[in-house]
mmCIF file of C-alpha atoms in Angstrom:
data_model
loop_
_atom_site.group_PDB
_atom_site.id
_atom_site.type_symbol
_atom_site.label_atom_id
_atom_site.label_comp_id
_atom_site.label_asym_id
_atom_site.label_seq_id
_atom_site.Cartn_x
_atom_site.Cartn_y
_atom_site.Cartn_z
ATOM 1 C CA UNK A 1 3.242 -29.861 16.965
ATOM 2 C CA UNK A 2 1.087 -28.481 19.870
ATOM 3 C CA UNK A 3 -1.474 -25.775 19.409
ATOM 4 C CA UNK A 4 0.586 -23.372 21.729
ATOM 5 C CA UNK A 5 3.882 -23.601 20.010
ATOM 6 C CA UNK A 6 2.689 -23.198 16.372
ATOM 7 C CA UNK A 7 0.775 -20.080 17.751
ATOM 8 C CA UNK A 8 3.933 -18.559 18.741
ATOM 9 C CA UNK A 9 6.133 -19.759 15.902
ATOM 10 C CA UNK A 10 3.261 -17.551 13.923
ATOM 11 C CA UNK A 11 3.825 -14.705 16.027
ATOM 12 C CA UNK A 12 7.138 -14.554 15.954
ATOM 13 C CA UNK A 13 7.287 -14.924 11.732
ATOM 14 C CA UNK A 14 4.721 -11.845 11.750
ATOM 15 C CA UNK A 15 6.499 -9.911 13.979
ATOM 16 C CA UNK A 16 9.328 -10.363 11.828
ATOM 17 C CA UNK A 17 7.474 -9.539 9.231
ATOM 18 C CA UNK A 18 6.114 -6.541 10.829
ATOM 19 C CA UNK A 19 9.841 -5.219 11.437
ATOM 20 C CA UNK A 20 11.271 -6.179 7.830
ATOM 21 C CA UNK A 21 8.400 -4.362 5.978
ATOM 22 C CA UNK A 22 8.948 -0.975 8.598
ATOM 23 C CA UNK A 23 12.923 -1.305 8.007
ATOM 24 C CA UNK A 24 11.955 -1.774 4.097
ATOM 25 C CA UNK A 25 9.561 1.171 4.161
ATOM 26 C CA UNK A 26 12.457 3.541 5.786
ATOM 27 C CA UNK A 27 14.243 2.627 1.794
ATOM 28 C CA UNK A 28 12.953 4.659 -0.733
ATOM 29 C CA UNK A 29 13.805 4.070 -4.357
ATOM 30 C CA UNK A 30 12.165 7.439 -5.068
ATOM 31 C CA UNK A 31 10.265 9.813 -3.118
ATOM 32 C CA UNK A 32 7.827 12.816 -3.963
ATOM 33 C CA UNK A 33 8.103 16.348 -2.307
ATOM 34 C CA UNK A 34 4.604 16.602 -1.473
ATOM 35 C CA UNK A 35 3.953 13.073 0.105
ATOM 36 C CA UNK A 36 4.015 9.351 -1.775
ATOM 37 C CA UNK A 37 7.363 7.384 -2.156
ATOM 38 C CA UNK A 38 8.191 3.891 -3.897
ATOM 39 C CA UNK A 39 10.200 2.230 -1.413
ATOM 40 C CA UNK A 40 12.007 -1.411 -1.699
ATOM 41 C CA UNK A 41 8.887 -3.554 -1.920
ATOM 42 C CA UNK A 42 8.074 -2.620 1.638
ATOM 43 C CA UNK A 43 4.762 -4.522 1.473
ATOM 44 C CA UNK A 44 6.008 -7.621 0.176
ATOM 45 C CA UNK A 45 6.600 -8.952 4.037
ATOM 46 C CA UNK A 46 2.723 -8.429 4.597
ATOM 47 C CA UNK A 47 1.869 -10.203 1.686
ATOM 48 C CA UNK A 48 3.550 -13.084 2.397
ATOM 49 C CA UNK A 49 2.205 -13.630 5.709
ATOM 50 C CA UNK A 50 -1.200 -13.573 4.197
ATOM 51 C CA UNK A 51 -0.203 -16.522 1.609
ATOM 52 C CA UNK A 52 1.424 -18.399 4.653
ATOM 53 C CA UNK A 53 -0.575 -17.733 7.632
ATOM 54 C CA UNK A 54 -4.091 -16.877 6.774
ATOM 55 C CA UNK A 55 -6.467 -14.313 6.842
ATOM 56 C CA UNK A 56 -6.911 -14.098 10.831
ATOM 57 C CA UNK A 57 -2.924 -13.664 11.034
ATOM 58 C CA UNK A 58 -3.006 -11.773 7.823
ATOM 59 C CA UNK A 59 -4.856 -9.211 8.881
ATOM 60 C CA UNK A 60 -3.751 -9.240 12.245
ATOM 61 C CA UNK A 61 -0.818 -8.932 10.865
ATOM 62 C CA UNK A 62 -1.439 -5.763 8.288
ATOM 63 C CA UNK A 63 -2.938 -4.102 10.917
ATOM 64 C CA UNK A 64 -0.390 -3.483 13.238
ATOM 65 C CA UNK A 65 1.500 -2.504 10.406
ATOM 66 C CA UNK A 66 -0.820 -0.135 9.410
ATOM 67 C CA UNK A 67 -0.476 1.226 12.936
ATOM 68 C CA UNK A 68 3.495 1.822 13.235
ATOM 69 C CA UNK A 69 2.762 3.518 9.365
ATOM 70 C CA UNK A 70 -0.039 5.696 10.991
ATOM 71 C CA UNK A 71 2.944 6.424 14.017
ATOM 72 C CA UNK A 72 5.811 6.806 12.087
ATOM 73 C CA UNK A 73 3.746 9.125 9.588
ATOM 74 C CA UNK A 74 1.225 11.466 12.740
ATOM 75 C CA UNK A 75 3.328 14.425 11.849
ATOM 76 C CA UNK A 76 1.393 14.065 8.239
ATOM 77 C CA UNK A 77 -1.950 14.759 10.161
ATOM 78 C CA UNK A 78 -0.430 18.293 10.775
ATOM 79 C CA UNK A 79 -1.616 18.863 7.361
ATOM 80 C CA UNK A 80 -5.370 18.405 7.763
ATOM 81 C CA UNK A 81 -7.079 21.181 8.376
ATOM 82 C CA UNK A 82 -10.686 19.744 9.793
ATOM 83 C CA UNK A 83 -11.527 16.941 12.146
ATOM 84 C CA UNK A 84 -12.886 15.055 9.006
ATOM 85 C CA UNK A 85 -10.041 15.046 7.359
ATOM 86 C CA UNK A 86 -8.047 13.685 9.722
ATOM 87 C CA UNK A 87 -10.120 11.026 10.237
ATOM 88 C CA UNK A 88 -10.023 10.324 6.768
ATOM 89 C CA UNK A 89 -6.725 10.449 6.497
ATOM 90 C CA UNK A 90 -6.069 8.112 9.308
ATOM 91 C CA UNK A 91 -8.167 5.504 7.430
ATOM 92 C CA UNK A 92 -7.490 5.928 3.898
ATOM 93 C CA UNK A 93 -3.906 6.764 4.196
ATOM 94 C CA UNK A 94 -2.847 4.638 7.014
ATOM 95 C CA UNK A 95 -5.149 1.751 8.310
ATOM 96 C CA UNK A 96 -7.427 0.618 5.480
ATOM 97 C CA UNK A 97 -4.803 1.332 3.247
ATOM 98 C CA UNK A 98 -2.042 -0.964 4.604
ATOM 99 C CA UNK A 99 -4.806 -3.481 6.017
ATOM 100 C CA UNK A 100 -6.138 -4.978 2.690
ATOM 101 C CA UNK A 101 -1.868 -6.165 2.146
ATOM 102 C CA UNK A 102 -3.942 -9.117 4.647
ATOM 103 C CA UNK A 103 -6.210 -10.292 1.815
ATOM 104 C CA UNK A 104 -3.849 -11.352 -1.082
ATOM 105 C CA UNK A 105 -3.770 -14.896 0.015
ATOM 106 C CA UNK A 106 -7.823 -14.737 0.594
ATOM 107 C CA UNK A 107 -7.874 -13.748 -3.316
ATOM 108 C CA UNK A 108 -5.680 -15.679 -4.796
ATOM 109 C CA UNK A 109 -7.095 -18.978 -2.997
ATOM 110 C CA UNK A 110 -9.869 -19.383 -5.703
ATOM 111 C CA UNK A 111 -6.998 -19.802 -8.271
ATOM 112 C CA UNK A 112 -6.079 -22.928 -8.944
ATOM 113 C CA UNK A 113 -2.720 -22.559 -10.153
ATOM 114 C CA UNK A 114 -0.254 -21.228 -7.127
ATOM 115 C CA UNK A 115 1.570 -18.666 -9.399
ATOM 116 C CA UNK A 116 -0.840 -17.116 -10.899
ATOM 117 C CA UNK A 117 -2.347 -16.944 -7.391
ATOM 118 C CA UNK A 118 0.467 -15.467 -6.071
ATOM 119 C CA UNK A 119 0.464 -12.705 -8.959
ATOM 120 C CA UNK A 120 -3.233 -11.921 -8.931
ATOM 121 C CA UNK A 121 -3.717 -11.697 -5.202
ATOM 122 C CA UNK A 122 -0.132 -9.342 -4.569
ATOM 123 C CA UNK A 123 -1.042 -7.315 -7.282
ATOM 124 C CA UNK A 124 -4.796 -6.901 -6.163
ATOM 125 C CA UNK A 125 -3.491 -5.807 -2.858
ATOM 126 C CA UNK A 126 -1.152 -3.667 -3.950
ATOM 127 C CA UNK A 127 -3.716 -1.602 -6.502
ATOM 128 C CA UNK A 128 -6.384 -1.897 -3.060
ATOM 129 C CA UNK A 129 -3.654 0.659 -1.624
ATOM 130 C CA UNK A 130 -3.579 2.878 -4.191
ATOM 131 C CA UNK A 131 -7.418 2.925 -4.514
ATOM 132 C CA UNK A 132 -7.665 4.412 -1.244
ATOM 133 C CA UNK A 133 -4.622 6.816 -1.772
ATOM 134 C CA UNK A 134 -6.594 7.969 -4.522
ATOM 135 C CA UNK A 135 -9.733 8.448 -2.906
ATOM 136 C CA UNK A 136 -7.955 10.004 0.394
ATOM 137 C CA UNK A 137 -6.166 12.710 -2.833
ATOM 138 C CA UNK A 138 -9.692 13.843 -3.628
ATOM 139 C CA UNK A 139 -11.579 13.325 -0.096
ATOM 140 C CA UNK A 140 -8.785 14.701 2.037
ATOM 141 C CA UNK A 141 -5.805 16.531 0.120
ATOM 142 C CA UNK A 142 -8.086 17.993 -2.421
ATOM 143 C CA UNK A 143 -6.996 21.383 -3.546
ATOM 144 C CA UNK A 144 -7.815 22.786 -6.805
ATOM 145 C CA UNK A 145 -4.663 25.523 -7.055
ATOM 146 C CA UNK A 146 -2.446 23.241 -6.352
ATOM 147 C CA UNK A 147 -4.206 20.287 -8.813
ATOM 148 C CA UNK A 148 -3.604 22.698 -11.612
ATOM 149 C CA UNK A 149 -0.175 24.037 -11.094
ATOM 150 C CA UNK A 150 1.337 20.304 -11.159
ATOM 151 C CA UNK A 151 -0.655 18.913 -13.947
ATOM 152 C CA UNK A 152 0.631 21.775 -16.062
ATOM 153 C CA UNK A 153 4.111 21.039 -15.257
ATOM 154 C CA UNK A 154 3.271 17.795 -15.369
ATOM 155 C CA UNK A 155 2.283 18.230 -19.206
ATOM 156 C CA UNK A 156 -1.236 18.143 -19.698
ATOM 157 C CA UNK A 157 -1.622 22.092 -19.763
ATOM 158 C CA UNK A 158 -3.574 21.648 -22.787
ATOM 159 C CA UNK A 159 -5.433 18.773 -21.695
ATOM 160 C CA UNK A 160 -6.863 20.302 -18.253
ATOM 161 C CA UNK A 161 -7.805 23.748 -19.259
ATOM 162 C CA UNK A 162 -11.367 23.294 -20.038
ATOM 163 C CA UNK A 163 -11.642 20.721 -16.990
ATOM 164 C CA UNK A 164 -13.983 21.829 -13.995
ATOM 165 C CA UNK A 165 -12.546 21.204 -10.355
ATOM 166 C CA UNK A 166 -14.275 18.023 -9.340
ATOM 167 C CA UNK A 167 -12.925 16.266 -12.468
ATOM 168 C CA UNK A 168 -9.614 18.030 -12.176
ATOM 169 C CA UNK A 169 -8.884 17.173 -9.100
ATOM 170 C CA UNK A 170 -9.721 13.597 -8.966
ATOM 171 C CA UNK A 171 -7.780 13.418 -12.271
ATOM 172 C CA UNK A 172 -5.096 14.865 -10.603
ATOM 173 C CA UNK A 173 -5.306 12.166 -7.475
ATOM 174 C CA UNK A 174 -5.133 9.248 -9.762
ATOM 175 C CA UNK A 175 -2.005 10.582 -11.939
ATOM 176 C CA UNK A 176 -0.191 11.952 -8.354
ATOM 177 C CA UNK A 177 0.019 9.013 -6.074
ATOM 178 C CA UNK A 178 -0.638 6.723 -9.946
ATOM 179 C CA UNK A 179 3.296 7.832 -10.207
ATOM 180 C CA UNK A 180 4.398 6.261 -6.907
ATOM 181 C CA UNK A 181 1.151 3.333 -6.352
ATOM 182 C CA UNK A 182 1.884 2.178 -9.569
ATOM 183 C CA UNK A 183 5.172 1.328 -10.525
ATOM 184 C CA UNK A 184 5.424 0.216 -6.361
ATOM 185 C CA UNK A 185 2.352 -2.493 -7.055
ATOM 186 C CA UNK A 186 4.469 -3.886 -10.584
ATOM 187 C CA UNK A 187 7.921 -3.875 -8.533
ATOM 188 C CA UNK A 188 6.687 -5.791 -5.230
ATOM 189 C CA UNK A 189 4.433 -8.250 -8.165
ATOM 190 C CA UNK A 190 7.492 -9.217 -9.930
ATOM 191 C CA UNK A 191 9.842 -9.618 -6.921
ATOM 192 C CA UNK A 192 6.538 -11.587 -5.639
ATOM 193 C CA UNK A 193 6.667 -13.982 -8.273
ATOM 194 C CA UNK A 194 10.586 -14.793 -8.901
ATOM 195 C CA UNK A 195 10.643 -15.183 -5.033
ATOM 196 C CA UNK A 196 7.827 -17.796 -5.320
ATOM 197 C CA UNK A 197 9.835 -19.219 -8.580
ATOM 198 C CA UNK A 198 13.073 -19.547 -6.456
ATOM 199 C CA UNK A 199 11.688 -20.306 -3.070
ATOM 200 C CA UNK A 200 7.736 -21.962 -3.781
ATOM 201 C CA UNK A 201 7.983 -22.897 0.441
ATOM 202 C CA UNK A 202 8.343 -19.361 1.460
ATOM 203 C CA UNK A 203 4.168 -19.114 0.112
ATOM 204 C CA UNK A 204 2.981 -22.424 1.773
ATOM 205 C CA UNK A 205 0.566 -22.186 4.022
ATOM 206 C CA UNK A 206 1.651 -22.934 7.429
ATOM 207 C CA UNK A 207 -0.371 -25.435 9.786
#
C-alpha cells in the first residue's frame, strides 16, 4: 500500500476516533454537581488508536481531543479566579489530562502477552487522568470551606476534624474526582479487554 494512502486511511480512523470519543463524552452514566462525570467509556476511542496506530498518531491523536474537551468545557475557566489558575486548569484538566490516553499502547508494548498489555496500558492511562484531576483539585479548585462541608456529608466528619487544610484538601481532591476517575478507569478497562477478547484485530497495530 503506498505511503500516502495508509497516511490518510490513519487520519481518517483518528478522526473517527476523535468524533466517537466527543459523541461518547456528551453520555454520562453519572455526573457530579460541582464538575467530574463518568461517561460511556468516552476514552476508550483514544486508547485504541494508541494500540493501533502508534505513539506519533496516538498522541496526535489525544491531543486534538484534548482540545475540543478544553472547547467544549472554556465556560469551566469562568471559575478560575487568577491567571495561574487558568493556566493550570487548561493543562491539568484539559490537555495533559486527555493527552497521556496517547501512551497506553507505548506502555503496554514491554508486555509480552497482548492482553495483559491491553489491561495494563488502558488502565495506566486512565489512572494518568485522574492523577492530574487530582493535582488540578488541590493546585487549582482548592478551597478549604468547601473541602470540609462535602467530606462531612460525605461521612468522614469524624475522620477530618483534627485535619489541617493542606492535608484536608488534597484528601478531599483524591476522594472528589476518586468517585468519578475511578470507577470511569475500571469501566473503560473491562470494556477494553472483552473488546480485545471478541475483536483481538481491532488492537493490531496498523502498518
Amino acid at each position: 500500500m503506498a505511503k500516502s494512502t495508509t497516511r490518510t486511511h490513519a487520519l481518517v480512523e483518528c478522526a473517527l476516533m476523535i468524533a466517537l470519543a466527543t459523541i461518547l463524552s456528551y453520555i454520562p452514566i453519572f455526573k457530579l454537581p460541582h464538575g467530574g462525570s463518568i461517561t460511556l467509556v468516552s476514552m476508550l476511542p483514544i486508547i485504541l488508536v494508541s494500540f493501533r496506530r502508534g505513539p506519533a498518531w496516538s498522541l496526535l491523536t489525544a491531543f486534538v481531543f484534548s482540545l475540543i474537551q478544553l472547547l467544549l468545557g472554556v465556560s469551566d475557566l469562568t471559575y478560575c479566579q487568577t491567571l495561574g489558575a487558568v493556566v493550570g486548569s487548561v493543562l491539568l484538566d484539559f490537555l495533559i489530562a486527555f493527552t497521556v490516553l496517547g501512551l497506553a499502547g507505548l506502555i503496554a508494548k514491554p508486555i509480552p502477552n497482548r492482553l495483559a498489555g491491553v489491561c495494563v496500558g488502558t488502565l495506566s492511562v486512565c489512572l494518568l487522568r485522574y492523577l492530574c484531576s487530582f493535582l488540578s483539585g488541590y493546585i487549582v479548585w482548592k478551597d478549604y470551606d468547601y473541602a470540609f462541608e462535602w467530606m462531612t456529608e460525605f461521612g468522614w466528619g469524624a475522620q477530618i476534624a483534627s485535619m489541617g487544610e493542606n492535608a484536608l484538601c488534597w484528601l478531599y481532591s483524591a476522594v472528589y474526582n476518586g468517585t468519578y476517575m475511578l470507577p470511569e478507569a475500571i469501566l473503560t478497562t473491562v470494556v477494553a479487554i472483552v473488546l480485545y477478547k471478541m475483536l483481538p484485530k481491532l488492537f493490531a497495530p496498523q502498518a
